[in-house]
CSV table of C-alpha atoms in Angstrom, one decimal:
chain,number,residue,atom,x,y,z
A,688,UNK,CA,-28.1,-18.3,-26.2
A,689,UNK,CA,-28.4,-17.4,-22.5
A,690,UNK,CA,-26.8,-20.7,-21.5
A,691,UNK,CA,-23.9,-20.1,-24.0
A,692,UNK,CA,-23.4,-16.6,-22.5
A,693,UNK,CA,-23.4,-18.0,-19.0
A,694,UNK,CA,-20.9,-20.6,-20.0
A,695,UNK,CA,-18.5,-18.0,-21.4
A,696,UNK,CA,-18.9,-15.8,-18.3
A,697,UNK,CA,-18.2,-18.7,-16.0
A,698,UNK,CA,-15.1,-19.7,-18.0
A,699,UNK,CA,-13.9,-16.1,-17.9
A,700,UNK,CA,-14.4,-15.8,-14.1
A,701,UNK,CA,-12.6,-19.2,-13.6
A,702,UNK,CA,-9.7,-18.1,-15.7
A,703,UNK,CA,-9.5,-14.8,-13.7
A,704,UNK,CA,-9.2,-16.5,-10.3
A,705,UNK,CA,-5.8,-16.2,-8.7
A,706,UNK,CA,-3.7,-19.4,-8.3
A,707,UNK,CA,-4.3,-21.5,-5.1
A,708,UNK,CA,-6.6,-19.2,-3.1
A,709,UNK,CA,-7.4,-20.6,0.4
A,710,UNK,CA,-9.5,-19.3,3.3
A,711,UNK,CA,-7.7,-20.4,6.5
A,712,UNK,CA,-8.3,-19.9,10.2
A,713,UNK,CA,-5.6,-19.5,12.8
A,714,UNK,CA,-6.1,-18.6,16.4
A,715,UNK,CA,-9.8,-17.7,15.7
A,716,UNK,CA,-8.7,-15.3,13.0
A,717,UNK,CA,-9.4,-15.9,9.3
A,718,UNK,CA,-7.4,-14.9,6.2
A,719,UNK,CA,-7.0,-15.6,2.6
A,720,UNK,CA,-3.7,-17.1,1.3
A,721,UNK,CA,-2.8,-16.9,-2.3
A,722,UNK,CA,0.3,-18.9,-3.1
A,723,UNK,CA,2.4,-20.4,-5.8
A,724,UNK,CA,5.1,-23.0,-5.0
A,725,UNK,CA,7.7,-21.0,-7.0
A,726,UNK,CA,7.1,-17.8,-5.0
A,727,UNK,CA,9.6,-16.9,-2.2
A,728,UNK,CA,8.4,-13.5,-1.2
A,729,UNK,CA,5.3,-12.5,0.7
A,730,UNK,CA,3.1,-9.4,1.0
A,731,UNK,CA,0.7,-9.2,4.0
A,732,UNK,CA,-2.1,-7.0,2.7
A,733,UNK,CA,-4.5,-5.4,5.2
A,734,UNK,CA,-7.9,-4.3,3.9
A,735,UNK,CA,-9.6,-0.9,4.6
A,736,UNK,CA,-12.9,-0.2,6.2
A,737,UNK,CA,-12.2,-1.7,9.6
A,738,UNK,CA,-15.6,-0.6,11.0
A,739,UNK,CA,-17.5,-1.7,7.9
A,740,UNK,CA,-20.5,-3.9,9.1
A,741,UNK,CA,-19.7,-6.2,6.2
A,742,UNK,CA,-16.8,-7.7,8.3
A,743,UNK,CA,-19.2,-8.7,11.0
A,744,UNK,CA,-20.3,-11.6,8.9
A,745,UNK,CA,-18.9,-15.1,9.1
A,746,UNK,CA,-15.5,-15.2,7.4
A,747,UNK,CA,-16.8,-17.7,4.9
A,748,UNK,CA,-19.2,-15.1,3.6
A,749,UNK,CA,-16.5,-12.5,3.1
A,750,UNK,CA,-15.2,-12.6,-0.4
A,751,UNK,CA,-11.6,-12.2,-1.5
A,752,UNK,CA,-12.5,-9.6,-4.2
A,753,UNK,CA,-14.1,-7.5,-1.5
A,754,UNK,CA,-10.8,-7.3,0.4
A,755,UNK,CA,-9.1,-5.7,-2.6
A,756,UNK,CA,-12.2,-3.8,-3.9
A,757,UNK,CA,-12.3,-6.1,-6.9
A,758,UNK,CA,-8.8,-5.2,-8.0
A,759,UNK,CA,-7.9,-8.6,-9.4
A,760,UNK,CA,-4.9,-7.0,-11.2
A,761,UNK,CA,-3.2,-6.5,-7.8
A,762,UNK,CA,-3.6,-10.2,-6.9
A,763,UNK,CA,-2.5,-11.4,-10.3
A,764,UNK,CA,0.6,-9.2,-10.6
A,765,UNK,CA,1.7,-10.1,-7.1
A,766,UNK,CA,1.6,-13.8,-7.9
A,767,UNK,CA,3.2,-13.3,-11.3
A,768,UNK,CA,6.1,-11.3,-9.8
A,769,UNK,CA,7.0,-13.9,-7.2
A,770,UNK,CA,4.9,-12.8,-4.2
A,771,UNK,CA,2.5,-14.9,-2.2
A,772,UNK,CA,-0.3,-12.9,-0.5
A,773,UNK,CA,-1.8,-13.2,3.0
A,774,UNK,CA,-5.0,-11.1,3.4
A,775,UNK,CA,-6.3,-11.1,7.0
A,776,UNK,CA,-10.0,-10.4,7.7
A,777,UNK,CA,-10.5,-7.9,10.5
A,778,UNK,CA,-12.7,-8.7,13.5
A,779,UNK,CA,-13.2,-7.5,17.1
A,780,UNK,CA,-9.9,-9.1,18.2
A,781,UNK,CA,-7.9,-8.3,15.0
A,782,UNK,CA,-8.0,-4.5,14.5
A,783,UNK,CA,-4.8,-3.2,12.9
A,784,UNK,CA,-5.9,0.4,13.1
A,785,UNK,CA,-6.5,0.4,16.9
A,786,UNK,CA,-4.2,-2.5,17.9
A,787,UNK,CA,-1.3,-2.8,15.5
A,788,UNK,CA,0.8,-4.5,18.2
A,789,UNK,CA,-1.8,-7.3,18.6
A,790,UNK,CA,-2.0,-7.7,14.8
A,791,UNK,CA,1.8,-8.0,14.6
A,792,UNK,CA,1.8,-10.7,17.3
A,793,UNK,CA,-0.8,-12.6,15.4
A,794,UNK,CA,1.1,-12.3,12.1
A,795,UNK,CA,4.4,-13.3,13.8
A,796,UNK,CA,2.7,-16.5,15.2
A,797,UNK,CA,1.1,-17.2,11.9
A,798,UNK,CA,4.5,-17.0,10.1
A,799,UNK,CA,6.0,-19.3,12.6
A,800,UNK,CA,3.2,-21.9,12.2
A,801,UNK,CA,3.6,-22.1,8.4
A,802,UNK,CA,5.8,-24.7,6.7
A,803,UNK,CA,6.8,-22.3,4.0
A,804,UNK,CA,9.4,-19.7,4.7
A,805,UNK,CA,10.1,-16.5,2.7
A,806,UNK,CA,13.2,-14.6,1.7
A,807,UNK,CA,11.4,-11.3,2.1
A,808,UNK,CA,8.2,-10.2,3.8
A,809,UNK,CA,6.5,-7.0,3.1
A,810,UNK,CA,3.4,-5.4,4.8
A,811,UNK,CA,1.0,-3.1,3.2
A,812,UNK,CA,-2.7,-2.2,2.8
A,813,UNK,CA,-5.3,0.3,1.6
A,814,UNK,CA,-6.8,3.1,3.7
A,815,UNK,CA,-7.3,1.8,7.3
A,816,UNK,CA,-5.1,-1.1,6.1
A,817,UNK,CA,-2.5,1.3,4.9
A,818,UNK,CA,-2.5,3.2,8.1
A,819,UNK,CA,-2.4,-0.1,10.1
A,820,UNK,CA,0.5,-1.5,8.1
A,821,UNK,CA,2.3,1.8,8.5
A,822,UNK,CA,2.0,1.5,12.3
A,823,UNK,CA,3.1,-2.2,12.3
A,824,UNK,CA,6.1,-1.6,10.0
A,825,UNK,CA,7.5,1.3,12.0
A,826,UNK,CA,7.0,-0.5,15.3
A,827,UNK,CA,9.1,-3.4,14.1
A,828,UNK,CA,10.9,-2.5,10.8
A,829,UNK,CA,13.5,-5.2,11.3
A,830,UNK,CA,10.8,-7.9,10.7
A,831,UNK,CA,10.0,-6.6,7.2
A,832,UNK,CA,11.9,-5.9,4.0
A,833,UNK,CA,9.6,-3.1,3.2
A,834,UNK,CA,6.2,-1.3,3.3
A,835,UNK,CA,3.6,-0.7,0.6
A,836,UNK,CA,0.8,1.7,1.6
A,837,UNK,CA,-2.0,3.0,-0.4
A,838,UNK,CA,-4.1,6.1,0.6
A,839,UNK,CA,-3.0,5.9,4.3
A,840,UNK,CA,-3.2,8.3,7.2
A,841,UNK,CA,0.1,8.0,9.1
A,842,UNK,CA,-0.9,10.8,11.5
A,843,UNK,CA,-3.7,8.7,13.0
A,844,UNK,CA,-3.6,9.0,16.8
A,845,UNK,CA,-0.5,11.2,16.3
A,846,UNK,CA,1.5,8.1,15.4
A,847,UNK,CA,3.9,9.5,12.8
A,848,UNK,CA,4.9,12.4,15.1
A,849,UNK,CA,6.6,9.9,17.4
A,850,UNK,CA,8.8,8.3,14.8
A,851,UNK,CA,12.5,8.5,14.4
A,852,UNK,CA,12.8,8.0,10.6
A,853,UNK,CA,16.6,7.9,10.8
A,854,UNK,CA,16.4,4.4,12.2
A,855,UNK,CA,15.1,3.1,8.8
A,856,UNK,CA,17.9,3.2,6.2
A,857,UNK,CA,17.8,0.1,4.0
A,858,UNK,CA,14.2,-0.8,3.2
A,859,UNK,CA,11.8,-0.5,0.2
A,860,UNK,CA,9.1,1.9,1.2
A,861,UNK,CA,6.3,2.8,-1.1
A,862,UNK,CA,3.7,5.5,-0.5
A,863,UNK,CA,1.0,5.4,-3.1
A,864,UNK,CA,-2.1,7.6,-3.2
A,865,UNK,CA,-4.7,9.0,-5.6
A,866,UNK,CA,-4.9,12.6,-6.8
A,867,UNK,CA,-8.6,13.1,-6.0
A,868,UNK,CA,-8.8,11.4,-2.7
A,869,UNK,CA,-11.1,13.6,-0.5
A,870,UNK,CA,-11.1,11.2,2.4
A,871,UNK,CA,-7.3,11.3,3.0
A,872,UNK,CA,-5.6,13.9,0.8
A,873,UNK,CA,-2.4,12.6,-0.6
A,874,UNK,CA,-0.4,15.4,1.1
A,875,UNK,CA,-0.6,13.5,4.4
A,876,UNK,CA,1.5,10.7,2.9
A,877,UNK,CA,3.7,13.1,0.9
A,878,UNK,CA,4.8,14.7,4.2
A,879,UNK,CA,6.0,11.4,5.7
A,880,UNK,CA,7.6,10.5,2.4
A,881,UNK,CA,9.8,13.6,2.5
A,882,UNK,CA,10.9,12.8,6.1
A,883,UNK,CA,11.7,9.1,5.4
A,884,UNK,CA,13.4,9.8,2.0
A,885,UNK,CA,16.2,11.8,3.8
A,886,UNK,CA,17.6,8.6,5.4
A,887,UNK,CA,16.2,5.8,3.2
A,888,UNK,CA,17.0,6.3,-0.5
A,889,UNK,CA,14.6,3.5,-1.7
A,890,UNK,CA,11.5,5.5,-0.5
A,891,UNK,CA,9.0,6.3,-3.2
A,892,UNK,CA,5.9,8.4,-3.7
A,893,UNK,CA,3.5,7.9,-6.5
A,894,UNK,CA,0.1,9.4,-7.4
A,895,UNK,CA,-2.5,7.5,-9.5
A,896,UNK,CA,-5.7,9.0,-10.9
A,897,UNK,CA,-9.0,8.6,-9.1
A,898,UNK,CA,-10.6,9.0,-5.6
A,899,UNK,CA,-10.5,7.0,-2.4
A,900,UNK,CA,-10.7,3.5,-3.8
A,901,UNK,CA,-8.2,0.7,-4.3
A,902,UNK,CA,-10.0,-0.1,-7.5
A,903,UNK,CA,-8.5,3.0,-9.1
A,904,UNK,CA,-5.0,1.5,-9.2
A,905,UNK,CA,-4.8,0.0,-12.7
A,906,UNK,CA,-2.3,-2.4,-14.3
A,907,UNK,CA,0.1,0.4,-15.1
A,908,UNK,CA,0.1,1.8,-11.6
A,909,UNK,CA,0.6,-1.7,-10.1
A,910,UNK,CA,3.4,-2.4,-12.5
A,911,UNK,CA,5.3,0.4,-10.8
A,912,UNK,CA,4.7,-1.2,-7.4
A,913,UNK,CA,6.3,-4.5,-8.5
A,914,UNK,CA,9.0,-2.9,-10.6
A,915,UNK,CA,10.2,-1.4,-7.3
A,916,UNK,CA,9.6,-4.5,-5.1
A,917,UNK,CA,11.4,-6.8,-7.5
A,918,UNK,CA,14.5,-4.5,-7.5
A,919,UNK,CA,14.1,-3.4,-11.2
A,920,UNK,CA,14.0,0.1,-9.9
A,921,UNK,CA,16.5,1.3,-7.3
A,922,UNK,CA,17.1,4.8,-5.9
A,923,UNK,CA,20.4,5.8,-4.3
A,924,UNK,CA,19.8,9.5,-3.8
A,925,UNK,CA,18.1,10.8,-0.6
A,926,UNK,CA,16.9,14.2,-1.8
A,927,UNK,CA,13.2,14.5,-0.9
A,928,UNK,CA,12.0,15.6,-4.3
A,929,UNK,CA,8.2,15.8,-4.1
A,930,UNK,CA,7.4,13.5,-7.0
A,931,UNK,CA,7.8,10.1,-8.5
A,932,UNK,CA,11.5,9.4,-8.6
A,933,UNK,CA,12.6,6.1,-10.3
A,934,UNK,CA,16.2,5.0,-10.7
A,935,UNK,CA,17.1,8.5,-9.4
A,936,UNK,CA,15.3,10.2,-12.3
A,937,UNK,CA,12.4,12.5,-11.6
A,938,UNK,CA,9.5,11.1,-13.7
A,939,UNK,CA,6.7,13.4,-12.4
A,940,UNK,CA,6.6,16.3,-10.0
A,941,UNK,CA,3.5,16.7,-7.8
A,942,UNK,CA,1.9,19.8,-6.2
A,943,UNK,CA,1.4,20.2,-2.5
A,944,UNK,CA,-1.9,22.1,-2.6
A,945,UNK,CA,-2.1,25.3,-0.7
A,946,UNK,CA,-5.8,24.6,0.2
A,947,UNK,CA,-4.6,21.6,2.2
A,948,UNK,CA,-2.3,23.9,4.3
A,949,UNK,CA,-5.2,26.3,4.9
A,950,UNK,CA,-7.9,23.6,5.6
A,951,UNK,CA,-5.8,21.5,8.0
A,952,UNK,CA,-3.2,23.9,9.2
A,953,UNK,CA,-0.8,21.3,8.1
A,954,UNK,CA,2.4,20.9,6.0
A,955,UNK,CA,3.5,24.6,5.6
A,956,UNK,CA,7.2,23.7,5.4
A,957,UNK,CA,6.6,20.9,2.9
A,958,UNK,CA,4.4,23.3,0.9
A,959,UNK,CA,7.2,25.9,0.8
A,960,UNK,CA,9.7,23.3,-0.4
A,961,UNK,CA,7.3,22.2,-3.0
A,962,UNK,CA,6.9,25.7,-4.4
A,963,UNK,CA,10.7,25.9,-4.7
A,964,UNK,CA,11.0,22.5,-6.4
A,965,UNK,CA,8.4,23.5,-9.0
A,966,UNK,CA,10.4,26.5,-9.9
A,967,UNK,CA,13.5,24.3,-10.3
A,968,UNK,CA,12.0,21.3,-12.1
A,969,UNK,CA,8.9,22.3,-14.0
A,970,UNK,CA,10.7,23.2,-17.2
A,971,UNK,CA,12.1,19.7,-17.5
A,972,UNK,CA,9.4,17.4,-16.1
A,973,UNK,CA,5.7,16.6,-16.3
A,974,UNK,CA,3.8,18.2,-13.5
A,975,UNK,CA,0.4,16.9,-12.4
A,976,UNK,CA,-1.7,20.0,-11.5
A,977,UNK,CA,-5.0,20.2,-13.2
A,978,UNK,CA,-6.0,16.6,-12.1
A,979,UNK,CA,-5.4,17.3,-8.5
A,980,UNK,CA,-7.7,20.4,-7.9
C-alpha cells in the first residue's frame, strides 16, 4: 500500500514539473532556465529574500520551487502562454536590491551569450525581487517590453522619487500586490501606479488575497497577469483610477487606507484622490474594503 502511494506521488510530482528546467552557470552566477522551443518571449524573474541564509548554499542545493515559493502555477502558466523563464539565484556578487546596475550588466551579457533570441523580454519579481526588477526596468526601460512586480517597495533607497515617469509611454507595466501584506503595504505600489498610469496607458494595478507571500497568487490571479502580457487585455486610457482596470473597464476599486497615511506620513494626495474616486465609482463597481483592514 505504501509503495503504491509513493508511486502515485512520484508520478504526480513528475507530471507537475515544468518543461525543460535546467540549472546553468554563467560568469560564476547560477540560474534556472525553463524553456520550450515554441516560446518566443522571456520573463526574467528575480526571487525575494536577498539576505536569506538559504541562498548562501551551493546553487545545486537551491531548489527551483523555493525561488517561487512553491508557486508552480506561475511556472506552468508562463510556459503555456509562450514565455520562457530565467530565474537567477542571488549571491554576494549578484544582488539586484543593492546593485541593480550590476545585475543588468550580467543579464545583458547572459542574453548575448544565448543562441535563442526573444521577441519580447520582461523583467519582474517578488518582494526584494520586485523591488530590484523595478530599479532595473526604470534604469533601462528600452531593453524591456515591460515590468511585472509583485509586492515590491519602489521607494527603497529613495529610488522612485528620482524617476521621470513621462519617459515611459509604451510598455506593459503590472503592479501586483496582496491585500493583507504587512511587510510592504500595497499602497506603496499603488502610489507609483498612479504616477506611471498618467503617461503609460497599459499600466495595471491588481490586488490578490493574502499576506506577503508569492504563494498567495492563485491560478485566477496569474491568469490576469498573462492575459495582459499576451495582449488579450489592452488599456488605452490614462486616468489613474485606483483599482483594477482591464480593457479600460473598472473591474474593482481599491481603498487607500488612511492608517497607512498616518503610520508612514505617506500618500496623502493619493489618499484624497482615492476618497473622491470611491464617491464616484462605488455605486457601480465592486469595492474591496473589508478584506484589507
